[in-house]
Coordinates of C-alpha atoms (C1' of nucleotides) in Angstrom, one line a residue:
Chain A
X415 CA 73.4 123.7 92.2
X416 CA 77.2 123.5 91.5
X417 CA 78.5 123.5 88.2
X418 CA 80.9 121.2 87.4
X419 CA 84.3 121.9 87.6
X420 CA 86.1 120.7 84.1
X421 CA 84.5 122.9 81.2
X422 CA 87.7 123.1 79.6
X423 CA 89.5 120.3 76.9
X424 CA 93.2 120.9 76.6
X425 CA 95.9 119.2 74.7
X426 CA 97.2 117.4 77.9
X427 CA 93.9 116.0 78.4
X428 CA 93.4 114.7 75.0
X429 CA 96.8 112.9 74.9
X430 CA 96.2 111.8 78.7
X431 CA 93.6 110.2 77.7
X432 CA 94.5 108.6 74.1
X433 CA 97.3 106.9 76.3
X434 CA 94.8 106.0 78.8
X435 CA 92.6 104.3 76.1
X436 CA 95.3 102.5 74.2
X437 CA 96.7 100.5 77.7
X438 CA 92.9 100.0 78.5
X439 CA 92.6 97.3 81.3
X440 CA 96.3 97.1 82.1
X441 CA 98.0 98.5 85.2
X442 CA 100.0 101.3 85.2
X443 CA 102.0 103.9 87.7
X444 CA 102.4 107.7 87.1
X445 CA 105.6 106.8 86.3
X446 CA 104.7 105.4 83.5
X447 CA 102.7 107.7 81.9
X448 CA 105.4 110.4 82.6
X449 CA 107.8 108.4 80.9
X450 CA 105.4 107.5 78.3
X451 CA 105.2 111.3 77.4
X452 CA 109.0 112.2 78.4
X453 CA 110.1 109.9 75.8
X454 CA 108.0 111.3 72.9
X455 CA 109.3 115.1 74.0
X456 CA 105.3 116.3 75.0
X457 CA 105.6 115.9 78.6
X458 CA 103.1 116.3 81.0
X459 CA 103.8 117.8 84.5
X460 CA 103.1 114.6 87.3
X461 CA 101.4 117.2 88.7
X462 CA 98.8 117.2 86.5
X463 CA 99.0 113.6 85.9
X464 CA 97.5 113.8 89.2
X465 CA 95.0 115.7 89.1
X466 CA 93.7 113.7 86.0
X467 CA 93.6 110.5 87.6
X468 CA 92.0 111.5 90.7
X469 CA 89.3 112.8 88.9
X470 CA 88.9 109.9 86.5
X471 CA 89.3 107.5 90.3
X472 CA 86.2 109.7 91.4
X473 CA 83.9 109.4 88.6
X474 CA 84.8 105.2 88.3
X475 CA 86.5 105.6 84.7
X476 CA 89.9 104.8 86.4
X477 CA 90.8 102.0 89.2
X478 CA 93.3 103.0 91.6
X479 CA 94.7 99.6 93.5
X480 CA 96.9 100.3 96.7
X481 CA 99.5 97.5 96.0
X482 CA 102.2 98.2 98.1
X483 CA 103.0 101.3 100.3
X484 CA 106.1 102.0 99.6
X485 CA 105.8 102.2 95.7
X486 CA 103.8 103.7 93.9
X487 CA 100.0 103.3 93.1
X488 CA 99.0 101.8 90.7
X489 CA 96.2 102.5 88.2
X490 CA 93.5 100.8 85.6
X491 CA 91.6 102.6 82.7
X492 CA 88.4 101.1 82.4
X493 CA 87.0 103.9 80.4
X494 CA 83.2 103.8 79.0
X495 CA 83.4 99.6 78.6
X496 CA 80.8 99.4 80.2
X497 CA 80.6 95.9 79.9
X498 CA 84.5 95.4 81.3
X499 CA 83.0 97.0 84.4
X500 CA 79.7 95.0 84.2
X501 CA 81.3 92.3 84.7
X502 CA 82.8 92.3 88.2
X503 CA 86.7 90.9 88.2
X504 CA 88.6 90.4 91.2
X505 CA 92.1 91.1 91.8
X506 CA 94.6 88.5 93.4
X507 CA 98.3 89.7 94.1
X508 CA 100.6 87.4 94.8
X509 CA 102.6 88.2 98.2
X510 CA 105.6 86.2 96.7
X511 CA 106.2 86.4 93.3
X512 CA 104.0 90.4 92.6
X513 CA 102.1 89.0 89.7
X514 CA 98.9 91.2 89.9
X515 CA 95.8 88.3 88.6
X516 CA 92.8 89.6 86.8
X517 CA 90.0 87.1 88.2
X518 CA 86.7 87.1 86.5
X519 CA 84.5 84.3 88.8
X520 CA 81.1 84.6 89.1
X521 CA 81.5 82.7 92.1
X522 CA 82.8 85.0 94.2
X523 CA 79.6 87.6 93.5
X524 CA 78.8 85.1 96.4
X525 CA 80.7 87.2 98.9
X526 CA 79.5 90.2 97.7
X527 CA 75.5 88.9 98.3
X528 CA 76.8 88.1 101.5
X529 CA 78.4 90.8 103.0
X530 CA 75.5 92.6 101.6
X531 CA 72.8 90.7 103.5
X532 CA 74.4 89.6 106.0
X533 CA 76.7 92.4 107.3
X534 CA 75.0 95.0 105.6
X535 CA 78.9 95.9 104.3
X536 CA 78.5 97.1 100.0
X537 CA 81.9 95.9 98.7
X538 CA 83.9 97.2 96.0
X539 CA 85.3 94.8 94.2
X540 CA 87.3 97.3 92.3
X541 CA 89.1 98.3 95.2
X542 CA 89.6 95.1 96.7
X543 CA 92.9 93.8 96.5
X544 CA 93.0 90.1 97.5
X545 CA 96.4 88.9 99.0
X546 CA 98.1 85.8 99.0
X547 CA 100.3 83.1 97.1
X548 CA 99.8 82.3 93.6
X549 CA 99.8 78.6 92.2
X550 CA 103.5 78.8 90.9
X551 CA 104.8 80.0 94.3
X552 CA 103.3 77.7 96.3
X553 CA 104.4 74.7 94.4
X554 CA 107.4 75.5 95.8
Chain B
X60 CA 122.9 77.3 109.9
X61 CA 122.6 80.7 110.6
X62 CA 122.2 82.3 114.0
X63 CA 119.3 84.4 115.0
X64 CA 120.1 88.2 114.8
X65 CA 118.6 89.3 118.2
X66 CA 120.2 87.6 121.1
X67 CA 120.3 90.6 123.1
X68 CA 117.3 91.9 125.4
X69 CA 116.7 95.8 125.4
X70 CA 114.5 98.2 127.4
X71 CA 113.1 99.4 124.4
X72 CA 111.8 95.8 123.4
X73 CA 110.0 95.3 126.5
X74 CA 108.4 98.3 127.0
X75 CA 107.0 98.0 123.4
X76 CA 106.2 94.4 123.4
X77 CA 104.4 94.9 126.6
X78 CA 102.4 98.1 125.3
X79 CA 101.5 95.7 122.0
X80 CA 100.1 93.0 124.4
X81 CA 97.9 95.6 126.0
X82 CA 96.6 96.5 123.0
X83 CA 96.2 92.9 121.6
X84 CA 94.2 92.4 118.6
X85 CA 93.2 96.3 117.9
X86 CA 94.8 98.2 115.5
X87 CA 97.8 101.1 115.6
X88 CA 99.8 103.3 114.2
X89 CA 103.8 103.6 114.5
X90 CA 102.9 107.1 115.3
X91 CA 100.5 105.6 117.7
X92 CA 103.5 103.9 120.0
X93 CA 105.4 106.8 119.2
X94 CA 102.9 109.2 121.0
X95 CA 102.3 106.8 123.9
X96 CA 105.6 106.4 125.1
X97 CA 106.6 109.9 124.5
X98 CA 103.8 110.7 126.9
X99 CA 105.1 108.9 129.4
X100 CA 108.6 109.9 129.4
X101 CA 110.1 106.9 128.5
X102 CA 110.5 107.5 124.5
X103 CA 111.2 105.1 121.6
X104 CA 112.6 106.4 118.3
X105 CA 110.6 105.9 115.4
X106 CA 113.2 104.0 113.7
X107 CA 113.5 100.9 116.4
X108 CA 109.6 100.7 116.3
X109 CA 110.2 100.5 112.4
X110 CA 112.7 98.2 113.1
X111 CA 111.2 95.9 115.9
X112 CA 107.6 95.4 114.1
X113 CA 109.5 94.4 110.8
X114 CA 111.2 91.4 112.7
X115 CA 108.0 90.7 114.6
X116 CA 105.4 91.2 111.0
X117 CA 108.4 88.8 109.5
X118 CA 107.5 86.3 112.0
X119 CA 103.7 86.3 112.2
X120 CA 103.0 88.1 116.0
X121 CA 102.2 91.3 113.9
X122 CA 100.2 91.9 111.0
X123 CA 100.9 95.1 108.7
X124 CA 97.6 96.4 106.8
X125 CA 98.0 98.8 103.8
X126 CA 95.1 100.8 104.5
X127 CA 95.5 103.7 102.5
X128 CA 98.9 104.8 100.5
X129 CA 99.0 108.3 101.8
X130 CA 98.3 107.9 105.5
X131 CA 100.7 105.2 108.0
X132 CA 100.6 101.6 107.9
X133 CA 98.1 100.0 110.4
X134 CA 99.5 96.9 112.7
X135 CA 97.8 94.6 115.1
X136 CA 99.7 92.7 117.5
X137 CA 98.5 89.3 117.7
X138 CA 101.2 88.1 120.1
X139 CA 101.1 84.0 121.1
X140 CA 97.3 83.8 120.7
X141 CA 97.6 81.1 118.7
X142 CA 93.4 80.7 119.1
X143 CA 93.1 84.5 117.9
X144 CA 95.3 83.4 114.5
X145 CA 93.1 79.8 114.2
X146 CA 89.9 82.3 113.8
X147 CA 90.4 83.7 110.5
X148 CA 88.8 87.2 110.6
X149 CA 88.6 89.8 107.2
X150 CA 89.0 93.7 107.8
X151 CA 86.3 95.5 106.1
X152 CA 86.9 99.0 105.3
X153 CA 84.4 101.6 105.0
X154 CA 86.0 103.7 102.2
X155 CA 83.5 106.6 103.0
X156 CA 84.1 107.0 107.0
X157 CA 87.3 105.6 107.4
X158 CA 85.7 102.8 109.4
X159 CA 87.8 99.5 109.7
X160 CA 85.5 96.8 111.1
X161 CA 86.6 93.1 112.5
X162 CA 84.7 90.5 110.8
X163 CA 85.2 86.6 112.1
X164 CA 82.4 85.2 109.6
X165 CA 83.1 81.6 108.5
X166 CA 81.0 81.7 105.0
X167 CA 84.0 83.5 104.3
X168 CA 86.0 80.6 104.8
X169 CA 84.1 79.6 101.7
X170 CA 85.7 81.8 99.2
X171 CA 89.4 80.8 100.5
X172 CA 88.2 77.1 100.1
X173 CA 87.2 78.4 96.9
X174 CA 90.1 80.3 95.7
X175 CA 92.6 77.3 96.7
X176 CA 90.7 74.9 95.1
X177 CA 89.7 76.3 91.7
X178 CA 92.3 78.8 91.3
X179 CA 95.0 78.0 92.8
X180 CA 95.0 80.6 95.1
X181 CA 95.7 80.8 98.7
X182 CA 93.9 83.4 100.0
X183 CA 95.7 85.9 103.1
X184 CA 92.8 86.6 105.3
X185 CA 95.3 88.7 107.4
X186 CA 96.6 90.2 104.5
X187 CA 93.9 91.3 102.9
X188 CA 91.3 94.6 103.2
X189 CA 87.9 94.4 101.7
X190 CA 86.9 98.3 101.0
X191 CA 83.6 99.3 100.0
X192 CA 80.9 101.3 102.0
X193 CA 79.4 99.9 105.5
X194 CA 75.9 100.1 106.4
X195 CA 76.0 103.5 108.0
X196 CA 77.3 105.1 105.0
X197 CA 74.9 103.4 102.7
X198 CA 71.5 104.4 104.3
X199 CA 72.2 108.1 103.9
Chain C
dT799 C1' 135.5 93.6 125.3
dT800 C1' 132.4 92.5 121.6
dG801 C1' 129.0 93.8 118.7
dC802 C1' 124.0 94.4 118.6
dG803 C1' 120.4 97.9 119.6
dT804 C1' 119.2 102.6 119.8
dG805 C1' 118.4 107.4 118.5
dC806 C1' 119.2 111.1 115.7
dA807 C1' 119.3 113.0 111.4
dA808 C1' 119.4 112.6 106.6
dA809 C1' 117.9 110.5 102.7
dG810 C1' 114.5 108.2 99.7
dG811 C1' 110.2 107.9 97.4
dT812 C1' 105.4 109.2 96.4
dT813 C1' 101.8 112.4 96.5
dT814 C1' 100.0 117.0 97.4
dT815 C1' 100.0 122.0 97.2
dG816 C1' 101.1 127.1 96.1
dC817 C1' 101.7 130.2 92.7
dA818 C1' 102.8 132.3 88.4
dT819 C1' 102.1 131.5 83.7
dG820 C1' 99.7 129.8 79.5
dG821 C1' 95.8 128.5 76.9
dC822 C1' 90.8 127.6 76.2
dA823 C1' 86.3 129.7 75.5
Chain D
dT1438 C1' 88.9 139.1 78.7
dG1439 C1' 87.9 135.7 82.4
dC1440 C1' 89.3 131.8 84.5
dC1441 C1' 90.6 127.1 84.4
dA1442 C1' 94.6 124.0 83.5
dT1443 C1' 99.3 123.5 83.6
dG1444 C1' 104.1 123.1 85.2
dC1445 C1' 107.6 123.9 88.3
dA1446 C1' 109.2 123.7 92.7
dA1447 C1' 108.5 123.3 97.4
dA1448 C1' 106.2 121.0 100.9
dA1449 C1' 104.2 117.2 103.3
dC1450 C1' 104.2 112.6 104.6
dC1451 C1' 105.7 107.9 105.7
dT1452 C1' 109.5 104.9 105.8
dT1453 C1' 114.3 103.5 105.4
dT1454 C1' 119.1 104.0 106.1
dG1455 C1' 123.9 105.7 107.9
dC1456 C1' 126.5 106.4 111.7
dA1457 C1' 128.1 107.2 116.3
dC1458 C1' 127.1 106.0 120.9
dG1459 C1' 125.3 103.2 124.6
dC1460 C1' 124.3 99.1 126.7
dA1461 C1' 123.7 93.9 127.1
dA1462 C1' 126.2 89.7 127.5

DNA sequence: TTGCGTGCAAAGGTTTTGCATGGCA
DNA sequence: TGCCATGCAAAACCTTTGCACGCAA
């Protein structure tokens, strides 16, 4: 078997992940987590930051939403809530205005039943970005 | 009023827009065209195919999928099919293989209907990637 | 002749990687 | 002491932009 690969706690963990759990369910860049730390003279190398959150993106603690390909990525702590993560929330981004929407809508587990049956296709609604025009935009 | 910025016809233009109708409705890469025409001895600089499928995403003949952040954007010419844009068809996207499957599946329709109607919402079916894991990757 | 389109190269931004150092166990 | 984690810098990658030249009208 393979042992895992993080034995080790350091300090850049432990503050990483403070930060992480006090902007719990909110979206954030790199960025802003460098500049968090920049400003309160602890940085931590974006290097790491990195490495952090692509761990935390592989074991389902952390969202990571591809918003736009030019900027940068953009990421969600979900942490161990699991009931924040029971609950299945959709994302809608508005192609106009870039307000992100956090859609809880137990309708739309509807699609997910179906793609599942039907097209045998498992989605992630984590993942799933849903594009298009917000309300306020299209009254317009 | 203001005049339309491309009055002028250019080589370069019709050899791509003739490459993009023979290759209607699949998806490419701007390194795609790129390697096609520089195979043939006739090559387009990466900056006019930039530059062309901007104007033609802008006006609805191409659509521009954000696949993944780190790899190239992914276009599909749809070209003057107006019956091809009438049929509203998702992209699924196998985030395990890579696999990005067409899917023209009117319950679909449903959650646009859905989305418009009790949020507000209208939904870009071109726009808009559904990842999660196809059937393949889910039976191993 | 006018001025848009093109191509090259450089710049811009995000993310990844190599390597030496530092810190945890 | 062993070895992972870190940080810096460089690299890699996609995309955009500046500028001079060529070509369409």
């Amino acid at each position: 078997m393979e042992s895992i690969k993080a034995p080790y706690k350091t300090k850049q963990q432990d503050l990483l992940l403070s930060y992480l759990e006090s902007i719990k369910g909110k979206h954030f860049t790199v960025e802003d987590v460098r500049e968090h730390f920049a400003s309160k003279n602890s940085s931590i190398g974006v290097a790491t930051i990195y490495r952090h959150l692509e761990k935390l993106v592989a074991n389902g603690t952390v969202n990571k939403y591809i918003i736009d390909e030019t900027s940068a990525a953009c990421f969600e702590y979900l942490g161990n809530d699991a009931c924040h993560r029971d609950v299945p929330h959709f994302h809608l981004k508005c192609s106009k205005c870039g307000t992100l929407i956090h859609l809880e809508c137990e309708e739309l587990l509807q699609i997910q039943e179906h793609l599942m049956k039907e097209h045998g296709f498992m989605l992630d609604s984590f993942r799933t970005v849903f594009y298009g025009t917000c309300s306020k935009c299209a009254g317009k």
